[in-house]
mmCIF file of C-alpha atoms in Angstrom:
data_model
loop_
_atom_site.group_PDB
_atom_site.id
_atom_site.type_symbol
_atom_site.label_atom_id
_atom_site.label_comp_id
_atom_site.label_asym_id
_atom_site.label_seq_id
_atom_site.Cartn_x
_atom_site.Cartn_y
_atom_site.Cartn_z
ATOM 1 C CA MET R 30 -43.211 21.855 -55.267
ATOM 2 C CA ASN R 31 -43.758 22.505 -58.928
ATOM 3 C CA ARG R 32 -41.223 21.588 -61.585
ATOM 4 C CA THR R 33 -39.995 25.180 -62.158
ATOM 5 C CA ALA R 34 -39.364 25.744 -58.461
ATOM 6 C CA LEU R 35 -37.525 22.422 -58.236
ATOM 7 C CA LEU R 36 -35.266 23.406 -61.151
ATOM 8 C CA ILE R 37 -34.508 26.778 -59.529
ATOM 9 C CA VAL R 38 -33.589 25.113 -56.210
ATOM 10 C CA ALA R 39 -31.425 22.531 -57.999
ATOM 11 C CA ALA R 40 -29.624 25.250 -59.992
ATOM 12 C CA SER R 41 -29.042 27.292 -56.840
ATOM 13 C CA LEU R 42 -27.574 24.310 -54.998
ATOM 14 C CA ALA R 43 -25.339 23.467 -57.945
ATOM 15 C CA GLY R 44 -24.092 27.063 -58.052
ATOM 16 C CA ALA R 45 -23.454 27.080 -54.305
ATOM 17 C CA ALA R 46 -21.522 23.818 -54.559
ATOM 18 C CA GLY R 47 -19.401 25.269 -57.352
ATOM 19 C CA LEU R 48 -18.710 28.405 -55.329
ATOM 20 C CA GLN R 49 -17.716 26.305 -52.309
ATOM 21 C CA ALA R 50 -15.313 24.291 -54.460
ATOM 22 C CA GLN R 51 -13.721 27.507 -55.752
ATOM 23 C CA THR R 52 -13.246 29.078 -52.320
ATOM 24 C CA THR R 53 -12.055 26.072 -50.310
ATOM 25 C CA ASN R 54 -8.402 26.793 -51.164
ATOM 26 C CA PRO R 55 -8.397 30.185 -52.908
ATOM 27 C CA LEU R 56 -4.634 30.710 -52.680
ATOM 28 C CA ILE R 57 -3.888 27.309 -54.147
ATOM 29 C CA GLY R 58 -6.676 27.690 -56.686
ATOM 30 C CA GLU R 59 -5.121 30.808 -58.177
ATOM 31 C CA MET R 60 -1.720 29.207 -58.638
ATOM 32 C CA LYS R 61 -3.166 25.923 -59.859
ATOM 33 C CA ARG R 62 -4.907 27.806 -62.671
ATOM 34 C CA ALA R 63 -1.508 29.084 -63.861
ATOM 35 C CA TYR R 64 -0.057 25.572 -63.586
ATOM 36 C CA THR R 65 -2.958 24.127 -65.582
ATOM 37 C CA GLN R 66 -2.636 26.798 -68.264
ATOM 38 C CA TYR R 67 1.063 26.125 -68.839
ATOM 39 C CA LYS R 68 0.532 22.375 -68.627
ATOM 40 C CA GLY R 69 -1.822 22.781 -71.586
ATOM 41 C CA TYR R 70 0.631 24.955 -73.488
ATOM 42 C CA TRP R 71 3.595 22.616 -72.966
ATOM 43 C CA THR R 72 1.544 19.533 -73.818
ATOM 44 C CA LYS R 73 0.445 21.148 -77.087
ATOM 45 C CA VAL R 74 3.948 22.421 -77.870
ATOM 46 C CA ALA R 75 5.514 18.998 -77.430
ATOM 47 C CA ALA R 76 2.807 17.255 -79.441
ATOM 48 C CA SER R 77 2.602 19.737 -82.311
ATOM 49 C CA MET R 78 6.278 20.238 -83.133
ATOM 50 C CA PRO R 79 7.209 17.833 -85.944
ATOM 51 C CA GLU R 80 9.728 15.200 -84.898
ATOM 52 C CA GLU R 81 12.332 16.433 -87.388
ATOM 53 C CA ASN R 82 12.365 19.771 -85.519
ATOM 54 C CA TYR R 83 13.089 18.247 -82.125
ATOM 55 C CA SER R 84 16.803 18.657 -82.923
ATOM 56 C CA PHE R 85 16.342 22.298 -84.000
ATOM 57 C CA LYS R 86 18.487 24.910 -82.239
ATOM 58 C CA PRO R 87 18.015 28.602 -83.057
ATOM 59 C CA VAL R 88 21.751 29.055 -82.396
ATOM 60 C CA PRO R 89 24.384 26.426 -81.594
ATOM 61 C CA GLU R 90 24.943 27.627 -78.016
ATOM 62 C CA ILE R 91 21.463 26.789 -76.692
ATOM 63 C CA ARG R 92 19.358 23.692 -76.183
ATOM 64 C CA SER R 93 17.532 22.012 -79.011
ATOM 65 C CA PHE R 94 13.745 21.909 -78.934
ATOM 66 C CA GLY R 95 13.859 18.321 -77.637
ATOM 67 C CA GLU R 96 16.408 19.249 -74.987
ATOM 68 C CA MET R 97 14.084 22.038 -73.822
ATOM 69 C CA VAL R 98 11.183 19.594 -73.467
ATOM 70 C CA ALA R 99 13.467 17.235 -71.534
ATOM 71 C CA HIS R 100 14.709 20.047 -69.321
ATOM 72 C CA VAL R 101 11.180 21.096 -68.366
ATOM 73 C CA ALA R 102 10.135 17.488 -67.742
ATOM 74 C CA ASP R 103 13.129 16.773 -65.513
ATOM 75 C CA HIS R 104 12.735 20.033 -63.597
ATOM 76 C CA GLN R 105 9.081 19.316 -62.957
ATOM 77 C CA THR R 106 9.731 15.744 -61.882
ATOM 78 C CA GLY R 107 12.258 16.912 -59.305
ATOM 79 C CA PHE R 108 10.351 19.871 -57.933
ATOM 80 C CA CYS R 109 6.887 18.334 -57.874
ATOM 81 C CA SER R 110 7.989 14.998 -56.423
ATOM 82 C CA SER R 111 9.698 16.829 -53.548
ATOM 83 C CA VAL R 112 6.307 18.201 -52.513
ATOM 84 C CA THR R 113 4.754 14.728 -52.196
ATOM 85 C CA GLY R 114 7.724 12.742 -50.883
ATOM 86 C CA PRO R 115 11.372 12.147 -51.657
ATOM 87 C CA ARG R 116 12.687 14.095 -54.625
ATOM 88 C CA LYS R 117 12.859 11.993 -57.781
ATOM 89 C CA ALA R 118 15.335 12.536 -60.569
ATOM 90 C CA GLY R 119 13.831 12.665 -64.015
ATOM 91 C CA ASP R 120 15.388 10.828 -66.929
ATOM 92 C CA ALA R 121 13.953 12.857 -69.807
ATOM 93 C CA ALA R 122 17.422 14.145 -70.703
ATOM 94 C CA THR R 123 18.300 10.603 -71.816
ATOM 95 C CA LYS R 124 15.379 10.493 -74.275
ATOM 96 C CA LYS R 125 15.906 11.263 -77.937
ATOM 97 C CA THR R 126 12.659 10.637 -79.835
ATOM 98 C CA LYS R 127 9.584 12.834 -79.877
ATOM 99 C CA ALA R 128 7.410 9.987 -78.561
ATOM 100 C CA ASP R 129 9.751 9.370 -75.617
ATOM 101 C CA LEU R 130 10.014 13.065 -74.784
ATOM 102 C CA VAL R 131 6.249 13.594 -74.996
ATOM 103 C CA ALA R 132 5.823 10.598 -72.662
ATOM 104 C CA ALA R 133 8.441 11.977 -70.246
ATOM 105 C CA LEU R 134 6.683 15.344 -70.208
ATOM 106 C CA ALA R 135 3.343 13.617 -69.512
ATOM 107 C CA ALA R 136 4.947 11.638 -66.673
ATOM 108 C CA SER R 137 6.306 14.856 -65.169
ATOM 109 C CA TYR R 138 2.835 16.363 -65.304
ATOM 110 C CA ALA R 139 1.429 13.298 -63.554
ATOM 111 C CA GLU R 140 3.930 13.984 -60.767
ATOM 112 C CA CYS R 141 2.903 17.641 -60.643
ATOM 113 C CA ASP R 142 -0.792 16.778 -60.706
ATOM 114 C CA LYS R 143 -0.241 14.703 -57.547
ATOM 115 C CA ALA R 144 1.523 17.614 -55.885
ATOM 116 C CA TRP R 145 -1.168 20.139 -56.824
ATOM 117 C CA ASP R 146 -3.966 17.755 -55.827
ATOM 118 C CA GLY R 147 -2.391 17.265 -52.396
ATOM 119 C CA ILE R 148 -1.672 20.868 -51.473
ATOM 120 C CA THR R 149 -4.144 23.024 -49.577
ATOM 121 C CA ASP R 150 -4.071 26.504 -48.133
ATOM 122 C CA ALA R 151 -3.625 24.788 -44.753
ATOM 123 C CA ASN R 152 -0.486 22.783 -45.669
ATOM 124 C CA ALA R 153 1.018 25.163 -48.247
ATOM 125 C CA ALA R 154 3.551 26.563 -45.777
ATOM 126 C CA GLU R 155 4.993 23.166 -44.795
ATOM 127 C CA MET R 156 8.659 23.126 -45.629
ATOM 128 C CA VAL R 157 10.235 20.769 -48.142
ATOM 129 C CA GLY R 158 13.931 21.488 -48.111
ATOM 130 C CA GLN R 159 14.600 25.232 -48.345
ATOM 131 C CA ARG R 160 11.113 26.205 -49.550
ATOM 132 C CA SER R 161 7.498 25.782 -48.583
ATOM 133 C CA LYS R 162 5.364 23.352 -50.577
ATOM 134 C CA LEU R 163 3.635 26.258 -52.282
ATOM 135 C CA GLY R 164 6.932 28.078 -52.859
ATOM 136 C CA THR R 165 8.348 24.977 -54.517
ATOM 137 C CA LEU R 166 5.358 24.692 -56.837
ATOM 138 C CA ILE R 167 5.456 28.425 -57.614
ATOM 139 C CA VAL R 168 9.131 28.136 -58.608
ATOM 140 C CA ASP R 169 8.207 25.238 -60.881
ATOM 141 C CA VAL R 170 5.368 27.187 -62.539
ATOM 142 C CA ALA R 171 7.594 30.249 -62.970
ATOM 143 C CA HIS R 172 10.273 28.066 -64.561
ATOM 144 C CA SER R 173 7.710 26.500 -66.874
ATOM 145 C CA GLU R 174 6.477 29.953 -67.910
ATOM 146 C CA GLU R 175 10.008 31.199 -68.549
ATOM 147 C CA GLU R 176 10.985 28.190 -70.639
ATOM 148 C CA TYR R 177 7.702 28.420 -72.544
ATOM 149 C CA GLY R 178 8.633 31.964 -73.531
ATOM 150 C CA TYR R 179 11.863 30.649 -75.016
ATOM 151 C CA ILE R 180 10.201 27.743 -76.779
ATOM 152 C CA SER R 181 7.697 30.116 -78.377
ATOM 153 C CA VAL R 182 10.619 31.625 -80.281
ATOM 154 C CA TYR R 183 11.524 28.170 -81.626
ATOM 155 C CA PHE R 184 7.944 27.904 -82.890
ATOM 156 C CA ARG R 185 8.068 31.310 -84.568
ATOM 157 C CA LEU R 186 11.388 30.507 -86.242
ATOM 158 C CA LYS R 187 9.720 27.412 -87.705
ATOM 159 C CA ASN R 188 6.767 29.540 -88.900
ATOM 160 C CA MET R 189 4.466 27.954 -86.333
ATOM 161 C CA VAL R 190 2.117 29.688 -83.912
ATOM 162 C CA PRO R 191 2.699 28.855 -80.232
ATOM 163 C CA PRO R 192 -0.438 27.581 -78.438
ATOM 164 C CA SER R 193 -0.684 30.681 -76.256
ATOM 165 C CA SER R 194 -0.940 32.854 -79.362
ATOM 166 C CA ASP R 195 -3.208 30.573 -81.370
ATOM 167 C CA ARG R 196 -6.434 32.487 -81.953
ATOM 168 C CA SER R 197 -7.821 29.954 -84.408
ATOM 169 C CA GLY R 198 -9.800 28.175 -81.707
ATOM 170 C CA GLY R 199 -7.250 25.385 -81.329
ATOM 171 C CA ARG R 200 -6.419 26.392 -77.765
#
């Protein structure tokens, strides 16, 4: 077999392997893409807000920026851990510094990564409490999306561009 033919066969096999990986769990794959997108947004939001703005509240009646990060981290820890075993309570609400809250958010994503890595189209309907595994993870993603919408306003009020709107190539 000549070198060109060998390269064509190798490229075809690589493409087929990639297609197989994409279609093994198509239902889960679609939702995991949304999870991954918002994981990126929240990670960037938490890292890019200056520490002095972690106490910022647009109005006195709502959570501060840091409290929002903690809320998302604790929600994720609870929901995602329930998919892989006993539900764990997060402790992000007890954290006060940016470094501690960023670490708590990262820990919650580690919990969610385990849940997403362990779910398949075949086991998605298994019940964990009142919801299926997939339903539980969908609720968590929806919550993350909703809270991200709120936190984007905090960014705008501080004259910052939220990651989802950043067209500068920093996404």
